[in-house]
XYZ file of C-alpha atoms in Angstrom:
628
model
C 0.000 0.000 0.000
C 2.999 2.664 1.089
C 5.002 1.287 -2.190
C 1.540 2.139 -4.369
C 1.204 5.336 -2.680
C 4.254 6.881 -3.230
C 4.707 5.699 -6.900
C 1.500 7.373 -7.181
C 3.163 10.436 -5.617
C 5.859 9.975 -8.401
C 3.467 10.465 -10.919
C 1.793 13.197 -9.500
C 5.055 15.177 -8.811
C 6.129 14.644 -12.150
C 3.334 16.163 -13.778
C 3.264 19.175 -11.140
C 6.753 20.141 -11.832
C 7.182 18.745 -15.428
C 7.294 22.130 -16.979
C 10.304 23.487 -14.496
C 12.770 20.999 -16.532
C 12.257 23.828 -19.385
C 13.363 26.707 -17.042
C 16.605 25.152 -15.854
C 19.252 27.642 -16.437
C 23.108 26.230 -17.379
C 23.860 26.436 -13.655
C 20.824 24.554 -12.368
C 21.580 21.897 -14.418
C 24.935 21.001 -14.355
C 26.409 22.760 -11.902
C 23.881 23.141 -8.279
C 22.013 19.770 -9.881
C 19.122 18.316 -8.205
C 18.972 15.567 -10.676
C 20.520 12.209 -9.200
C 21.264 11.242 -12.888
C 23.752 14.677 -13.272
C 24.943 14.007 -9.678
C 26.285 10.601 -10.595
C 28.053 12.080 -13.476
C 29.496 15.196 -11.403
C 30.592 12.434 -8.953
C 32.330 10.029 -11.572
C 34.359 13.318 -13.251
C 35.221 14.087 -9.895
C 36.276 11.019 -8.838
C 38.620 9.917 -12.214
C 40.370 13.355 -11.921
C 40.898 12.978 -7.899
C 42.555 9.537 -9.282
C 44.264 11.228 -11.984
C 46.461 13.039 -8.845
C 47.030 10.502 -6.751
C 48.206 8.200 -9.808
C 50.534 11.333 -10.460
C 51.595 11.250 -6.729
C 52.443 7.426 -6.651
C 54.485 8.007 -10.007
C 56.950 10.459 -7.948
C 57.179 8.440 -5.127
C 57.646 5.486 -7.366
C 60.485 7.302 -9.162
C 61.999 7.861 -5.884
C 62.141 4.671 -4.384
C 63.500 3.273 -8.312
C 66.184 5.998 -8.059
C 67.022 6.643 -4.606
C 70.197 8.357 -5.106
C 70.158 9.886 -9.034
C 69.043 13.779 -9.380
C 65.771 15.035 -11.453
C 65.790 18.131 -12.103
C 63.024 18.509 -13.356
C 61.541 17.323 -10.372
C 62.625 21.053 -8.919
C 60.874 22.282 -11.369
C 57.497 20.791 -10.559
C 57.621 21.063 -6.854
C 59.960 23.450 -5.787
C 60.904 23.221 -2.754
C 59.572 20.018 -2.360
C 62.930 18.418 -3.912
C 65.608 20.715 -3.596
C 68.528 19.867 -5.686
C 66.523 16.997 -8.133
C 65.328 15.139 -5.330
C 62.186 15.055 -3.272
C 62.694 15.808 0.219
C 61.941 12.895 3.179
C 59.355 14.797 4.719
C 57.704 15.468 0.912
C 58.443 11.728 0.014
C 55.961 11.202 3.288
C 53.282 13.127 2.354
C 52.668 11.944 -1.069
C 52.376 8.282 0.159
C 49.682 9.897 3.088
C 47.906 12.188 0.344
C 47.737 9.347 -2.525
C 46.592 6.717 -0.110
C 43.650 8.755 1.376
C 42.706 10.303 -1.914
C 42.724 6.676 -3.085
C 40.834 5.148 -0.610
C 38.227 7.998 0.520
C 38.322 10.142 -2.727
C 37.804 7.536 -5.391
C 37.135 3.938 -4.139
C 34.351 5.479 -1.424
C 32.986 8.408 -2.544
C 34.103 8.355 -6.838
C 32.871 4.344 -6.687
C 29.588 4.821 -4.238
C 28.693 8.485 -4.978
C 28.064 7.965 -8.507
C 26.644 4.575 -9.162
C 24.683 4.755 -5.736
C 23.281 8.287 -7.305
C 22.908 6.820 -11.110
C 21.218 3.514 -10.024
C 19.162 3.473 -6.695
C 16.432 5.592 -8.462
C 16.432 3.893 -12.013
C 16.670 0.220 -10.708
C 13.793 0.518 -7.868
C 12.121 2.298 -9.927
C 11.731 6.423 -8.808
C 11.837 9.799 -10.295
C 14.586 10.404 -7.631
C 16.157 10.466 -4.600
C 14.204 10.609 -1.560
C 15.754 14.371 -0.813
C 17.292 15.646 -4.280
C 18.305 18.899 -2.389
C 20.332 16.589 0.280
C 21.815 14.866 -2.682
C 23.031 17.919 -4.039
C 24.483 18.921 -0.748
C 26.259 15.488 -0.354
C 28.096 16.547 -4.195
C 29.295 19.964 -2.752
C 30.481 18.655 0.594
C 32.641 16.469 -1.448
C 33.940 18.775 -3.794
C 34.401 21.129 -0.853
C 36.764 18.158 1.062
C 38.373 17.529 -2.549
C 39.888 21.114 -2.749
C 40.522 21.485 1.218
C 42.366 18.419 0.238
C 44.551 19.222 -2.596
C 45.266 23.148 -1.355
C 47.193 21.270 1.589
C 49.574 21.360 -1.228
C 50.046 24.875 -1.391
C 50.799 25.459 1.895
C 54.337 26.618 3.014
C 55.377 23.209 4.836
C 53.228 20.715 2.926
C 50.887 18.973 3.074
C 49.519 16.558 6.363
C 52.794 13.201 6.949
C 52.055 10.097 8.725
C 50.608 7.661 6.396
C 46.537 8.154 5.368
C 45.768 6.368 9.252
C 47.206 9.368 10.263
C 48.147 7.942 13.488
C 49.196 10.271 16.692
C 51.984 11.323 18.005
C 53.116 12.598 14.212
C 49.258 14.133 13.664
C 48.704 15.356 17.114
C 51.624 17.401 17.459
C 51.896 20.314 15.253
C 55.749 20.924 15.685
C 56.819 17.047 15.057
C 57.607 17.750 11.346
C 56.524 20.051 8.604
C 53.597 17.894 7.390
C 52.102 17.866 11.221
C 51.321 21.718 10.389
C 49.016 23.134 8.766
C 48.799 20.768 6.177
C 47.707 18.039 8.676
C 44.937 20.745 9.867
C 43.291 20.642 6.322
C 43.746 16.939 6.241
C 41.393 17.106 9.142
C 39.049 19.493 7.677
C 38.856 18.041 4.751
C 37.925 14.556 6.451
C 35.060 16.473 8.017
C 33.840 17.445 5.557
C 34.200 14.023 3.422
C 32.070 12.118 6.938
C 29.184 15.233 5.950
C 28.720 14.208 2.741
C 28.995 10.208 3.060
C 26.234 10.447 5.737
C 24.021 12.636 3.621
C 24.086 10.600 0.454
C 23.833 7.411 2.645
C 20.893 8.502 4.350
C 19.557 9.342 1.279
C 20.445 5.867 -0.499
C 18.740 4.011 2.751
C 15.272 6.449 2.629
C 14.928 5.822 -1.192
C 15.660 2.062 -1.212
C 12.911 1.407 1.544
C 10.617 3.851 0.909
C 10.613 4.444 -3.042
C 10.585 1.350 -4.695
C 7.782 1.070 -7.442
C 5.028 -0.997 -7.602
C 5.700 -4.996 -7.440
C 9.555 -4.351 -6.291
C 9.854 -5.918 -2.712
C 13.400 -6.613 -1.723
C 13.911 -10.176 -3.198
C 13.275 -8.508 -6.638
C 16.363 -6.047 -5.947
C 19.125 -6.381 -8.381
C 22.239 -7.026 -6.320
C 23.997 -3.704 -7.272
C 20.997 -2.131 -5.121
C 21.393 -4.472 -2.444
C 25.300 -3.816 -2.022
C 24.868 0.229 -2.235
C 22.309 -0.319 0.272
C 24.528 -2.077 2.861
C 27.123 -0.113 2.121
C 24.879 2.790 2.574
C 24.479 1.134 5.942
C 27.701 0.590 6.921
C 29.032 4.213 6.108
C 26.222 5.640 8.272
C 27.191 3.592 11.386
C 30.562 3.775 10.789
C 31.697 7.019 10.023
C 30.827 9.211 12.767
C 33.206 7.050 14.450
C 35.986 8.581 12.313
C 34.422 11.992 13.256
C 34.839 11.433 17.039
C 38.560 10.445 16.395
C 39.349 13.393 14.404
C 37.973 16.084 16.800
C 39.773 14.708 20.041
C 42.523 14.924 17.755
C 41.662 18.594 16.870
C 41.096 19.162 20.607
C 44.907 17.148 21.009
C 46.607 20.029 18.458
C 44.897 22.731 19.670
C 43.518 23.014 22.858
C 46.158 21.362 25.222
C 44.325 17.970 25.838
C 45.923 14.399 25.903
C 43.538 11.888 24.611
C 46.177 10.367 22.349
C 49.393 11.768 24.127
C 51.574 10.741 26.912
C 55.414 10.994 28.052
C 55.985 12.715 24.707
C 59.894 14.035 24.474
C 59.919 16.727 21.430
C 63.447 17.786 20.046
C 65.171 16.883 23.783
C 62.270 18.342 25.542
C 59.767 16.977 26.948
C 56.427 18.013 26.569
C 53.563 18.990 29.120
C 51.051 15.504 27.812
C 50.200 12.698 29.931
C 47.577 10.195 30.937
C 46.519 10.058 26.758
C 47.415 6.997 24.831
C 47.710 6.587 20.922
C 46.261 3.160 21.010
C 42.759 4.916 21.330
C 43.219 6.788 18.462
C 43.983 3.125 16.304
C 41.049 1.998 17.946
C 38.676 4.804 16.801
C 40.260 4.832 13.513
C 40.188 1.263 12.434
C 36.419 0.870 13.876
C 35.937 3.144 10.653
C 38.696 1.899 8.748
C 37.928 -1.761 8.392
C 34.746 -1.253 7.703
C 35.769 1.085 5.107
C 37.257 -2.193 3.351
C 33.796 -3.204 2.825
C 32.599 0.212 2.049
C 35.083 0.006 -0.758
C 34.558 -3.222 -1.997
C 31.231 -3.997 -1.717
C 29.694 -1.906 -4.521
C 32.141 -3.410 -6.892
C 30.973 -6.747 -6.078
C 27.270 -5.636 -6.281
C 28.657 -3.762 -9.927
C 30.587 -7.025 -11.338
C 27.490 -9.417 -10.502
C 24.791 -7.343 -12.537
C 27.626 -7.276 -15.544
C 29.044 -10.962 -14.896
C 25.148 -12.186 -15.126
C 23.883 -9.699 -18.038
C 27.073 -10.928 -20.127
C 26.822 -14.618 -19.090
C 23.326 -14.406 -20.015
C 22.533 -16.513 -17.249
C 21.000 -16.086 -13.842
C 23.240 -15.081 -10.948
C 24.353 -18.201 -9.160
C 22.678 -18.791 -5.655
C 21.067 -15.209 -5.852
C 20.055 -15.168 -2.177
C 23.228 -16.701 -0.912
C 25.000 -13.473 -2.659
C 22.683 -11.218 -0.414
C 22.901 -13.285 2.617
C 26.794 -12.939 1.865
C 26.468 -8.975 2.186
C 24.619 -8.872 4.942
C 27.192 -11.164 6.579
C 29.682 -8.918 5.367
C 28.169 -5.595 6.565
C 27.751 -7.526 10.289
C 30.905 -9.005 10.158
C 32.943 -5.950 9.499
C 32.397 -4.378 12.602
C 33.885 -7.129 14.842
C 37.125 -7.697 12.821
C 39.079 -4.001 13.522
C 41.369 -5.374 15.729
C 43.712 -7.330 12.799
C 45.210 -4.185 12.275
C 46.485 -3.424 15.821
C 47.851 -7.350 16.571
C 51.991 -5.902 17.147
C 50.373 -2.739 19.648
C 50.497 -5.012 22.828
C 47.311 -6.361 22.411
C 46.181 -9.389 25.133
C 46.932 -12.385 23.768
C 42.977 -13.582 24.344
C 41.577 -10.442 22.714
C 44.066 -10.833 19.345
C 42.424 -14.735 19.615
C 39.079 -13.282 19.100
C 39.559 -11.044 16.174
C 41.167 -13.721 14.178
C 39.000 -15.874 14.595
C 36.077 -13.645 13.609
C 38.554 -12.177 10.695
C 39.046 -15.508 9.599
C 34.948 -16.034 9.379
C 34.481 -13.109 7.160
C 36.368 -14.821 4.491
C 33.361 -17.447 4.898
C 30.884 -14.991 2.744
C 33.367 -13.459 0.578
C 34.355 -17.311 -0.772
C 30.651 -17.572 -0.911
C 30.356 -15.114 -3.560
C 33.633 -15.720 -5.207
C 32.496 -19.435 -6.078
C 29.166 -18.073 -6.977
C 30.567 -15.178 -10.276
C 32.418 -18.621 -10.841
C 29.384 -20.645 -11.019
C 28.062 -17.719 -13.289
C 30.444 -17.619 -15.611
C 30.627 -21.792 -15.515
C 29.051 -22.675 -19.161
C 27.785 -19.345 -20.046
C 27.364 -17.941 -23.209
C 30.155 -15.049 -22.407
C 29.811 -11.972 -24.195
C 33.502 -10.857 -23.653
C 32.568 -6.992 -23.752
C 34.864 -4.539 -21.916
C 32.671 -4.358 -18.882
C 32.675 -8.125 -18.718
C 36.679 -7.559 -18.608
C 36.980 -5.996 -15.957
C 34.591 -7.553 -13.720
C 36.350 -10.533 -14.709
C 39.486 -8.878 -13.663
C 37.665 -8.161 -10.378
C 36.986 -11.128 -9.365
C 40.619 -12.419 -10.306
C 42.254 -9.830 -7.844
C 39.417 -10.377 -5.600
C 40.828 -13.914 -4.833
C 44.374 -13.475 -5.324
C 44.130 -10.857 -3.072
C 41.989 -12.325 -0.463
C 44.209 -15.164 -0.344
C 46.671 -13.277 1.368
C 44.557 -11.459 3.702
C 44.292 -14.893 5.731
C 48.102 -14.700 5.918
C 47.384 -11.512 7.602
C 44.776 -12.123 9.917
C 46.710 -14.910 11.359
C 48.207 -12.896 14.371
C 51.451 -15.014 14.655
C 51.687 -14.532 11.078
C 51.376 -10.880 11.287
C 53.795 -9.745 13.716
C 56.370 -10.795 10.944
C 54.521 -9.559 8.239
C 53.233 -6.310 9.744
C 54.279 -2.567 8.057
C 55.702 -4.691 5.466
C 55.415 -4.662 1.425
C 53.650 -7.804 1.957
C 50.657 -5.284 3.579
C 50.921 -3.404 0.545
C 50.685 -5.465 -1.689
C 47.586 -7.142 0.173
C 45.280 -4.052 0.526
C 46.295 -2.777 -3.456
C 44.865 -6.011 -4.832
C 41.845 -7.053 -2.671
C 40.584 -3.609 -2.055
C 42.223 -0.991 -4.561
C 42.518 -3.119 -7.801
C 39.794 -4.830 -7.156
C 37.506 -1.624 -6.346
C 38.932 -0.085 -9.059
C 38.157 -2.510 -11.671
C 34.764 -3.191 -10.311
C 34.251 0.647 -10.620
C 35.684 0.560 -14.248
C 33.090 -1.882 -15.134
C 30.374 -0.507 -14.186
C 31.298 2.748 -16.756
C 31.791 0.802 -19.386
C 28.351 -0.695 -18.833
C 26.137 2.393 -17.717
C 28.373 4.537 -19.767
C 25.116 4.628 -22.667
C 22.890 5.528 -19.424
C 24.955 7.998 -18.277
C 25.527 9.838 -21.573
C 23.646 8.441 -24.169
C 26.924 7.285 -26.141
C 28.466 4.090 -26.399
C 32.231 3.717 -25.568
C 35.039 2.752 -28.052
C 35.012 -1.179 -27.654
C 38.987 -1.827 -28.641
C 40.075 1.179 -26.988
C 38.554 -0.533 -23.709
C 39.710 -4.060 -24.442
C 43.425 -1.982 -24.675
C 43.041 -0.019 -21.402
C 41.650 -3.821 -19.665
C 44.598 -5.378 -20.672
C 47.437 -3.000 -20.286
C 45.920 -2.272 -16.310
C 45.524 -5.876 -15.912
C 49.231 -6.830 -16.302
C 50.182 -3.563 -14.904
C 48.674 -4.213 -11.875
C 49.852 -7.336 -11.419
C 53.543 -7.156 -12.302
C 53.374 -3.581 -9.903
C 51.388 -5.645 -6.653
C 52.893 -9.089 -7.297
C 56.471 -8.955 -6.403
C 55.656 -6.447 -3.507
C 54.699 -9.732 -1.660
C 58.062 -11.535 -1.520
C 59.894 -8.320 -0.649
C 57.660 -8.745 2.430
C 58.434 -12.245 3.040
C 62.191 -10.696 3.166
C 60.711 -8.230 5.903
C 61.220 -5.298 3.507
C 59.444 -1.818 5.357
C 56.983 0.248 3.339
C 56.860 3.828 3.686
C 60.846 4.249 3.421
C 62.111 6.818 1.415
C 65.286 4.665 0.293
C 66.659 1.271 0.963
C 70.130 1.655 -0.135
C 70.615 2.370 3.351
C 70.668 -1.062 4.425
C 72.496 -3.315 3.038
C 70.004 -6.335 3.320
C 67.657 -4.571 1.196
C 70.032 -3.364 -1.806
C 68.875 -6.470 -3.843
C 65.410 -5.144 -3.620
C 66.318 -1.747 -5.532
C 66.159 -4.126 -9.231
C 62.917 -4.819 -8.107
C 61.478 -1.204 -7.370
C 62.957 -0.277 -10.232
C 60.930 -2.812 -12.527
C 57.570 -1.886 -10.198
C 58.379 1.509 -10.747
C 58.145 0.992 -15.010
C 55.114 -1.101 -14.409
C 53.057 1.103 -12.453
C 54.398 3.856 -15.544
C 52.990 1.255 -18.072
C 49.745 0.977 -16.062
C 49.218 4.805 -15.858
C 49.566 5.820 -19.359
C 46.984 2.920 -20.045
C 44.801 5.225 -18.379
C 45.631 7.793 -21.335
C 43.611 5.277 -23.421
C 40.531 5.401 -20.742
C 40.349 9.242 -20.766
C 40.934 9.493 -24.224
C 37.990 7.315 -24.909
C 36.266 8.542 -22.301
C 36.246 12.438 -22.999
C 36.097 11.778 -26.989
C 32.947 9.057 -26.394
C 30.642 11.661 -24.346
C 30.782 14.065 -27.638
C 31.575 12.023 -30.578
C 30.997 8.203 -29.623
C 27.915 6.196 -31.295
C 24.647 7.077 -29.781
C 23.501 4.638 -27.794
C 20.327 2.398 -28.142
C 17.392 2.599 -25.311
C 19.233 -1.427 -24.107
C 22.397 -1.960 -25.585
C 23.051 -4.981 -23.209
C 19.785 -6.490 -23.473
C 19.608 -6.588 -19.727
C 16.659 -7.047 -17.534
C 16.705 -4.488 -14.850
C 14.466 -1.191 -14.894
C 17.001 1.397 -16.142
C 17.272 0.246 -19.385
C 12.817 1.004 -19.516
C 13.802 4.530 -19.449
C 14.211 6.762 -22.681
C 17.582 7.041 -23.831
C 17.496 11.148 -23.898
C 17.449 12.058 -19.911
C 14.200 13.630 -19.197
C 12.554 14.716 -15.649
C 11.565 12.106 -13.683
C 13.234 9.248 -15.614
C 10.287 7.683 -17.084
C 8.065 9.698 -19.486
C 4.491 8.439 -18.075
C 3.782 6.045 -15.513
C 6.148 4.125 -13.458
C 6.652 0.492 -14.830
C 5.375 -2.202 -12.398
C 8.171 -4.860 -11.555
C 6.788 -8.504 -11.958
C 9.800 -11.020 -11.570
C 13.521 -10.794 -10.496
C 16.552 -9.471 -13.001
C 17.900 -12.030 -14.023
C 15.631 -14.356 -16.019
C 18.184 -14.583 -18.811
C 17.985 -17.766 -21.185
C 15.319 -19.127 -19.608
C 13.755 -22.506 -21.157
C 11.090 -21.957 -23.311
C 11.244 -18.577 -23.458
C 11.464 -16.769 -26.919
C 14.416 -14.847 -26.370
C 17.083 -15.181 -23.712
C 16.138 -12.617 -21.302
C 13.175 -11.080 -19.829
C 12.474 -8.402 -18.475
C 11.116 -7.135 -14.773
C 8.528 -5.285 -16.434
C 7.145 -8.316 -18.290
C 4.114 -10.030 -16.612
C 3.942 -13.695 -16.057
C 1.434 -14.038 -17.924
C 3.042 -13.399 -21.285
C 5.221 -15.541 -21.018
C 3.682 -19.218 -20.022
C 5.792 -21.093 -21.916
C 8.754 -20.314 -19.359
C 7.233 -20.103 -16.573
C 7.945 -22.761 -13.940
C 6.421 -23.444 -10.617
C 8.581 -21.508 -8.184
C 7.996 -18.463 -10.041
C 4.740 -18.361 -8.383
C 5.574 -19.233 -4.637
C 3.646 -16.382 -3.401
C 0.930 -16.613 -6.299
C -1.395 -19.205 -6.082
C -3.609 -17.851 -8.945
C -0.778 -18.019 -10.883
C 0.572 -21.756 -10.085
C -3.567 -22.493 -10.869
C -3.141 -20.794 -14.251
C 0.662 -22.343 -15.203
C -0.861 -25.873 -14.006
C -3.997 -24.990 -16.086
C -1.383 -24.243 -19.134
C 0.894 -27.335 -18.646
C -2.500 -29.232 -18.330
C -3.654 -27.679 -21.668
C -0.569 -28.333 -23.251
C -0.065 -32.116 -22.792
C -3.693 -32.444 -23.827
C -3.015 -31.318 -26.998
C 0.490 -33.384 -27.474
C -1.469 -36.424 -27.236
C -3.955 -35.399 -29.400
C -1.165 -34.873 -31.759
């Protein structure tokens, strides 16, 4: 009745403020956007150029690391005095690993990844003109772009911007005098973060309201595709997870500013020793890492959601085990919350306690195989459609596993004492969360790309960018594991310091070309990209030939998505090459009844009319074979 009512409100709102869509002025539209369709897109641009930078800032810390001791000057050039002399400064060399890794993980993977295909697809796939608070949505862009520049114009700042790795961990970040980039750069890290946490719990709470409350007519939540169902939880887990981060930051304001000692104690500060005591820094690793591994999820989970609507759409088959993938997320999103600990197993932690988040981070890997064998099971004797979206989803689930794999190394606490703050780390977190997000993200432009803009990308221009990232990533991520094994630091600035780790430099110096090879790949992306939105082949209303309710819409955006009445949803996505149907998928919008020649039994568990009338149909049907 609530679902009926407020598609009827749809309708009614739609033709009340039809006629305003003709009144939008150039900066209504594209710029202070109350569309969630425009949103998306203001999110995606914003989120490929924040990953432009930070691709640019792991270049020149890659370059460093290859080159520890040769000159650049060109490098002087770029950055001043940043790298005096051809060479970036330690404390510089610092900061661009802290900026790139939180621009990475907040900028792009949460907000670039969730932002726009939580904005693009909540309203299209349940089936609503828009979000439940379009103005809110708007304010959740600008919030973002706001954190984005407070972000970046750290960089402009006379000592830097914020040092201390993107965990930001106290003493370095609670003590403005410990090095340059605990200044004032570390204050607009902390600003900016503030901002970020405003506009992740607007757009969640926006994502949660529309989901529940918006869905059209016939669209209960076992009709969801799963791309809805992971923004949802993820929607879920940002909300309860976030202010978290929040709290952490302002005692950590209150730390810098004010004189307090939540996080500091005993501190000695260039010989002298400073007035803090009673705080300790373990609380801040606490508060952080409540966020932080659920942040892992936050990241990963719309991918997954992302690569299963492609994976089954180019499989043309049905997802595998369709409510074993959701259980899987909501086991996930519960999961996550209990597992923080794992990153805090060398900080003194009772033995007992370290026991306990183990062996609950060992369980989370129960739901993530879950869904790992079922994209297998998908793509097990389907008729694959190798299409650049399919790629990378592929390529998802491929550094999805090899990834994972290693993460059980990791949550083994014995284990991880040896491997902790080593490459092995690194090379963990870039494959399970950041490739993988990455690619999952990838895939789902290539395959809303004709939604978004009415264009359809350059198909060999996007089988070139797949494979050139693919191996990149791999030959960059791969050998970062044994240098682990060898107990090899991250975050130095040089190891031709020591001489156990001078056979490593070959190495770096091979990642270093890779990850060069793997960024101008992304040449061909934005190339195709850029040139696709005004020149590529317009697109056709379903290009895919998938089942879900965005492709019902009119290929030209209009105001309120669909031009008339909201369609009614009937059946789940994926009924793709069913038996007996005509052609090999079906849509939501297409009643039972028109198709009884596919139809089988459980597709009416909670329809007896409509077993009566398939069993009247069968009944019909064998009459007339033996009559035959």
């Amino acid at each position: 009745m609530s679902t009926l009512a407020v598609h009827d409100h749809g309708v009614a709102h739609h033709d009340e403020h039809g006629h305003e869509h003709h009144k939008e002025t150039f900066v209504s539209k594209y710029i202070f956007s109350m569309d969630h369709k425009m949103i998306a897109k203001q999110f995606l641009i914003t989120g490929i150029t924040m990953a432009v930078i930070a691709m640019i800032l792991s270049i020149l810390f890659r370059i460093q690391l290859a080159y520890p001791d040769k000159t650049f000057p060109l490098l002087t050039t770029l950055l001043g005095h940043f790298a005096p002399n051809g060479r970036i400064s330690t404390e510089f060399y610092l900061s661009l690993v802290t900026i790139h890794g939180t621009i990475m993980v907040f900028f792009v993977l949460t907000a670039g990844l969730s932002g726009t295909f939580a904005n693009l697809l909540i309203p299209l796939q349940v089936g609503a003109r828009d979000m439940a608070s379009p103005f809110m949505n708007m304010l959740s862009y600008w919030f973002f772009f706001l954190a984005s520049v407070v972000m970046l114009s750290s960089f402009f700042v006379q000592k830097g911007p914020a040092s201390g790795g993107w965990t930001i961990y106290p003493p370095l970040s609670a003590l403005p005098k410990a090095m340059p980039g605990s200044g004032e750069g570390m204050t607009l890290w902390l600003i900016s973060m503030v901002l970020f946490v405003a506009s992740s719990l607007m757009g969640g709470i926006n994502y949660v309201s529309t989901i529940l409350n918006m869905r059209t007519k016939g669209m209960d939540l076992w009709k969801m595709p799963l791309t809805i169902w992971a923004l949802f939880l993820t929607a879920i887990l940002g909300i309860l997870a976030f202010p978290v981060l929040v709290a952490g930051v302002v005692l950590l304001i209150f730390d810098r500013s004010f004189g307090t000692s939540f996080y500091l104690s005993d501190i000695v500060l260039n010989g002298v020793a400073q007035p803090y005591e009673g705080g300790s820094p373990i609380l801040f690793q606490h508060l952080f890492w409540f966020l932080g591994h659920p942040e892992v999820y936050i990241v990963i989970m719309p991918a997954m959601g992302i690569s299963s609507e492609v994976m089954s759409v180019n499989s043309r088959k049905p997802i595998f085990g369709y409510h074993a993938m959701v259980y899987s997320l909501i086991g996930i999103t519960v999961l996550s919350f209990i597992v923080w600990g794992h990153h805090m197993f060398v900080t003194g932690m009772n033995p007992f306690l370290g026991g306990v988040f183990m062996i609950t981070t060992l369980i989370i890997a129960v739901p993530s195989a879950v869904k790992t064998f079922n994209w297998l099971a998908t793509l097990w004797r389907g008729n694959i459609r190798f299409t650049p979206a399919m790629l990378f989803a592929i390529g998802m689930v491929s550094f999805f596993i090899s990834g994972g794999l290693t993460g059980i190394f990791l949550g083994n606490a014995a284990l991880d004492i040896n491997l902790h703050d080593t490459y092995f780390v690194v090379a963990h977190f870039h494959l399970v969360m950041g490739s993988a997000a990455i690619f999952g993200m990838l895939a789902g432009v290539y395959h809303w790309f004709p939604k978004m803009f009415c264009k359809m990308m350059d198909e060999k221009l996007g089988y070139l960018h797949f494979w050139l990232t693919f191996i990149g990533a791999y030959l960059v991520f791969f050998p970062m594991h044994f240098m682990g094994l060898d107990g090899v630091p991250r975050r130095y600035y040089a190891f031709t310091e020591f001489a156990s780790m001078q056979k490593w430099l070959t190495i770096n110096t091979f990642i270093t070309w890779a990850a060069i090879m793997a960024a101008l790949a992304q040449v061909a992306f934005l190339y195709n990209f850029i040139t696709s939105i005004f020149a590529g082949k317009k697109a056709t209303q379903n290009p895919w030939e998938s089942n879900t309710l965005e492709w019902t819409t009119p290929v030209e955006h209009i105001h309120g998505n669909w031009p008339g009445e909201i369609p009614t949803v009937y059946r789940w996505p994926y009924d793709y090459s069913k038996p007996g149907a005509e052609e090999d998928f079906i849509p939501q919008t297409v009643p039972y009844s028109q198709t009884m020649s596919s139809n089988l039994p459980h597709d009416f568990e909670d329809n007896p009319a409509g077993l009566e009338a398939l069993t009247k149909y069968n009944s019909t049907l064998k009459a007339e074979e033996k009559v035959k």
